Coordinates of N, CA and C in Angstrom, one line a residue:
X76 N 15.3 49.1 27.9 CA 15.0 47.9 28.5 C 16.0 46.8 28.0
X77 N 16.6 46.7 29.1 CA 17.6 45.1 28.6 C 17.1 43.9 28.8
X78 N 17.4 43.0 27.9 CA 16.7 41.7 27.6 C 17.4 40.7 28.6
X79 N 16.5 40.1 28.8 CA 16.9 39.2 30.3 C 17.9 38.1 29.9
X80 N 18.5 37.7 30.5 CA 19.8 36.6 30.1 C 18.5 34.9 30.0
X81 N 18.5 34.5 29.1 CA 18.0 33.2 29.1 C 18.8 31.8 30.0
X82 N 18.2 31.2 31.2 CA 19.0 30.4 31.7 C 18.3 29.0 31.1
X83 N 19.1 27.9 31.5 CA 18.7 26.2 30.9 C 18.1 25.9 31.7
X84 N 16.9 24.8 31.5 CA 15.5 24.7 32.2 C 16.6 23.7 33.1
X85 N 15.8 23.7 34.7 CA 16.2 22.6 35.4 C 15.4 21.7 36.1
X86 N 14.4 21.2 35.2 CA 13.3 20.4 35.1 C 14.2 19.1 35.6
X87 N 14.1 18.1 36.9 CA 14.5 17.0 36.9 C 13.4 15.4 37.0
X88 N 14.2 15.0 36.6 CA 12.5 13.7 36.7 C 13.0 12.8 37.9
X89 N 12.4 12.7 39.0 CA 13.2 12.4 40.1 C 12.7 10.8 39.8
X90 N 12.6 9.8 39.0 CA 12.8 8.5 38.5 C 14.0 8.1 37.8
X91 N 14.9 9.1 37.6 CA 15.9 9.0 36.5 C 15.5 9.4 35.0
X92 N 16.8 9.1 34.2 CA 16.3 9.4 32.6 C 15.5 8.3 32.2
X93 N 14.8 8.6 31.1 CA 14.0 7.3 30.5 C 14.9 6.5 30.4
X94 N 15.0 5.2 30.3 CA 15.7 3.9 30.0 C 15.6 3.9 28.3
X95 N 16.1 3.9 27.5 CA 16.6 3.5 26.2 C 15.6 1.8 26.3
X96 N 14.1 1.7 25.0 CA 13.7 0.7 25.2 C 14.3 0.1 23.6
X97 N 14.8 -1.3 23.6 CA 15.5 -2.0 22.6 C 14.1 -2.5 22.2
X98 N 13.9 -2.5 20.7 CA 12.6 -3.1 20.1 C 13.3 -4.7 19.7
X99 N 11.8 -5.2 19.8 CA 11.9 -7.2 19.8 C 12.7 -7.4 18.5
X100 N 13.7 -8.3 18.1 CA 13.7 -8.6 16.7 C 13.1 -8.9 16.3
X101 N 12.2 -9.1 14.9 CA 11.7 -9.6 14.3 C 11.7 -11.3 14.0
X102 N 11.2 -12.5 14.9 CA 11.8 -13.8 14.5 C 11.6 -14.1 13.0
X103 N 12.4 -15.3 12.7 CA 12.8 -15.2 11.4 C 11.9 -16.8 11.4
X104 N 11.3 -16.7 9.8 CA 10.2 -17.4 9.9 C 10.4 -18.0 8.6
X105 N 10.5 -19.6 8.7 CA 10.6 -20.0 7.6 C 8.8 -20.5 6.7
X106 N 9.2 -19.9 5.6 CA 7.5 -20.0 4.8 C 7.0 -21.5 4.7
X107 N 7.5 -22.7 4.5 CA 7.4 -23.7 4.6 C 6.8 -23.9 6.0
X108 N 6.9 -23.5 6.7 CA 6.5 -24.0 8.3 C 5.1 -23.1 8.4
X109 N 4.8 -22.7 7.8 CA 3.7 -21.9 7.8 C 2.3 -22.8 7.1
X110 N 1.5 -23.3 8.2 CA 0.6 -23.2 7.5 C -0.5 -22.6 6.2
X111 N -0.7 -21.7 6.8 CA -1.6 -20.4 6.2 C -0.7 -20.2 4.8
X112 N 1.2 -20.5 4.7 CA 1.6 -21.0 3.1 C 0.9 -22.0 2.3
X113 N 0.4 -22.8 2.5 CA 0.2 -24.0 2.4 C -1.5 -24.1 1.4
X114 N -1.4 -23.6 0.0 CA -2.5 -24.2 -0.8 C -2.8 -25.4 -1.3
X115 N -4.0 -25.4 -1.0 CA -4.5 -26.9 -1.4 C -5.8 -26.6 -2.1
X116 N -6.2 -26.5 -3.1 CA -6.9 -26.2 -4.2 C -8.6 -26.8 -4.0
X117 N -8.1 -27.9 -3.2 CA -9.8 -28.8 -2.8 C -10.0 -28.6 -0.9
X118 N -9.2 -27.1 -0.6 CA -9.7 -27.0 1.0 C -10.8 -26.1 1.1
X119 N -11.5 -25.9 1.1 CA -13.0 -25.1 0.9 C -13.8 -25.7 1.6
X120 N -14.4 -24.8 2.3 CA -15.7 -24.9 3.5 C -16.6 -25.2 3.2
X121 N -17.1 -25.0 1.9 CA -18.4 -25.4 1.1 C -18.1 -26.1 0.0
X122 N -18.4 -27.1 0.5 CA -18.6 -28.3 -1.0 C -18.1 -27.9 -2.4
X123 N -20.0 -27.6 -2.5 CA -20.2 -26.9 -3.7 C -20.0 -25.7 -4.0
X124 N -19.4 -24.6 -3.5 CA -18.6 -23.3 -3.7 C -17.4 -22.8 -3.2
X125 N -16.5 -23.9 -4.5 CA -15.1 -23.7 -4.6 C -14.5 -22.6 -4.4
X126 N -14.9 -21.5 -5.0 CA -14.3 -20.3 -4.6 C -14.4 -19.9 -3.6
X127 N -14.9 -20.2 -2.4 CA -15.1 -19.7 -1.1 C -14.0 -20.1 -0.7
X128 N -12.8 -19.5 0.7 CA -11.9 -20.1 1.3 C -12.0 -19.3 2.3
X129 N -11.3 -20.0 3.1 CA -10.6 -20.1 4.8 C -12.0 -20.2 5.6
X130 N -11.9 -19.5 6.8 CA -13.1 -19.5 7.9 C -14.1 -19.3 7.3
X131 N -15.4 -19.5 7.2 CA -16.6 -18.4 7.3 C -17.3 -18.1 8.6
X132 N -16.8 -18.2 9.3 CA -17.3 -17.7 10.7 C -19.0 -18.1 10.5
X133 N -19.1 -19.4 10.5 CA -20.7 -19.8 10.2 C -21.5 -19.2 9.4
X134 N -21.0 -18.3 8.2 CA -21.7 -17.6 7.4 C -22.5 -18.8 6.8
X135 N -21.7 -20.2 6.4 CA -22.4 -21.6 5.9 C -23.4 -22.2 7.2
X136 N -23.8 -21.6 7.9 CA -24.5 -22.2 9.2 C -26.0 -22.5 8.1
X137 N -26.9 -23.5 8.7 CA -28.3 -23.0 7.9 C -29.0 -22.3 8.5
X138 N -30.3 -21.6 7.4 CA -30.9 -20.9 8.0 C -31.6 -21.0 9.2
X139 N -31.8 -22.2 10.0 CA -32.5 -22.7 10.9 C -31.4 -22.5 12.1
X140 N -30.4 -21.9 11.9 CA -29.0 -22.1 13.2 C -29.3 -21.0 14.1
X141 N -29.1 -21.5 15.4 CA -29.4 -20.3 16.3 C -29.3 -19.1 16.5
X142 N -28.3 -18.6 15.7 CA -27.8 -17.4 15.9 C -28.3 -16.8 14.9
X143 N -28.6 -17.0 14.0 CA -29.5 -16.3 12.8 C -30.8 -16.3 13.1
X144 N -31.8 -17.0 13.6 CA -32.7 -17.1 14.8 C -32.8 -15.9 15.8
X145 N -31.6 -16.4 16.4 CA -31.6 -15.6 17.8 C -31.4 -13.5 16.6
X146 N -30.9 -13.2 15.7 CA -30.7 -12.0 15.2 C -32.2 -11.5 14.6
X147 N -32.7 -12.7 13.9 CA -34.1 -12.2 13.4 C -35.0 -11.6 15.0
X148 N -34.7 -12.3 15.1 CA -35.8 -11.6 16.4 C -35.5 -10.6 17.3
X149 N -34.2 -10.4 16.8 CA -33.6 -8.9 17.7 C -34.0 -8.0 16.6
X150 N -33.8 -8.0 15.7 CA -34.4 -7.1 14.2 C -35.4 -7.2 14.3
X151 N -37.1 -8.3 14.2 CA -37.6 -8.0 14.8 C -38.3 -7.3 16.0
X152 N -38.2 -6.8 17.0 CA -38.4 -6.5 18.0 C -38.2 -4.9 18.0
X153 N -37.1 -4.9 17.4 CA -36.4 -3.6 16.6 C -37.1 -2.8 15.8
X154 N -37.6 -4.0 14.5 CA -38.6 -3.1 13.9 C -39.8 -2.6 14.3
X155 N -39.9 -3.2 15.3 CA -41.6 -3.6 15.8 C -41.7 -2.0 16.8
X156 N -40.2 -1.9 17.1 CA -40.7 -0.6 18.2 C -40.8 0.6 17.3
X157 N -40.4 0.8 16.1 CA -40.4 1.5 15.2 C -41.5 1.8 14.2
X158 N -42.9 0.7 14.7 CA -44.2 0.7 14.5 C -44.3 0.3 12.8
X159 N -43.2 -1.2 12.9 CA -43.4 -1.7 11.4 C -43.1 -3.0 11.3
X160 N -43.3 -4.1 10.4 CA -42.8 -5.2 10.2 C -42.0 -6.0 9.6
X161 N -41.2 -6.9 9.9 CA -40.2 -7.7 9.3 C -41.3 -8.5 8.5
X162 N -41.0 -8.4 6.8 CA -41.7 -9.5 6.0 C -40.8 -10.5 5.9
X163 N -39.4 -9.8 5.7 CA -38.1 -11.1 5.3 C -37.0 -11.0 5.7
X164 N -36.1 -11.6 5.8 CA -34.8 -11.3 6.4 C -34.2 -12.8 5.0
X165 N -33.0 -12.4 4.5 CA -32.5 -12.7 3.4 C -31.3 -12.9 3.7
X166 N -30.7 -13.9 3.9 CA -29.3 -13.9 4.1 C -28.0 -14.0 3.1
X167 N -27.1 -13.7 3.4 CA -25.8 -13.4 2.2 C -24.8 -14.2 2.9
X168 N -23.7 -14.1 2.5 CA -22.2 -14.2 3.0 C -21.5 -13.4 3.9
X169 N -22.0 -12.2 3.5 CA -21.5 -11.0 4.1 C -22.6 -10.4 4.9
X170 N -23.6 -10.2 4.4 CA -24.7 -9.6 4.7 C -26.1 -10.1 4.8
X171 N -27.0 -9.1 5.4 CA -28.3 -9.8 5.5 C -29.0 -9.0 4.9
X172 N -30.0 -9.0 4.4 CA -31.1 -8.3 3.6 C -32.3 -7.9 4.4
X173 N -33.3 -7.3 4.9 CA -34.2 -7.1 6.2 C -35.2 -6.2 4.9
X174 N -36.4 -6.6 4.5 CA -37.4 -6.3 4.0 C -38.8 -6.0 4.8
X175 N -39.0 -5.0 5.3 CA -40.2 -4.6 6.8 C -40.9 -3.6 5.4
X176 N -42.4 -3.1 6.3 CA -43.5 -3.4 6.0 C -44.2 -2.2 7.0
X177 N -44.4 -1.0 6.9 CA -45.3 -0.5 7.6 C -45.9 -1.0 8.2
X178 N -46.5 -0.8 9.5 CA -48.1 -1.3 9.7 C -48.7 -0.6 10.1
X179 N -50.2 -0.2 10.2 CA -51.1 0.4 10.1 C -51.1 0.9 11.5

């Protein structure tokens, strides 16, 4: 048995060849023009907790603010179909605390 002659594929892309895509330069960015360079030792969101910086995405909201409101009662509702109770909901920076309660 002789082995078949191998021919070159003649697959054509009838859109032409890819286009060669040139990537963006990188613009050149002086650090001084940058805000987000720019430390200032007394910019803090919270008064009285200096170490805290930039956004907090309302993490400083109070507990009375809608949206922490509007969450307990989705947690509630939550727990409630799960045939238990929200005693507490505890708020963090980062996180919330949710303390539920069997019920009978």
């Amino acid at each position: 048995s002789a082995a078949l002659p191998a021919t070159p594929s003649v697959v054509v892309d009838p859109d032409g060849p890819t286009p060669i895509i040139e990537p963006d330069p990188f613009p050149t960015v002086e650090v001084d023009e940058l805000p987000e360079a720019q430390y200032d030792p007394d910019n803090h969101p919270i008064p009285h907790q200096p170490w805290r910086r930039g956004d907090t995405d309302g993490c400083h909201d109070p507990l009375t603010a809608s949206w922490r409101l509007e969450a307990e009662s989705i947690i509630s509702d939550a727990v409630t179909v799960v045939g238990a109770k929200v005693e507490d909901v505890t708020w963090y920076m980062a996180k919330c605390v949710i303390s539920i309660n069997e019920q009978s």
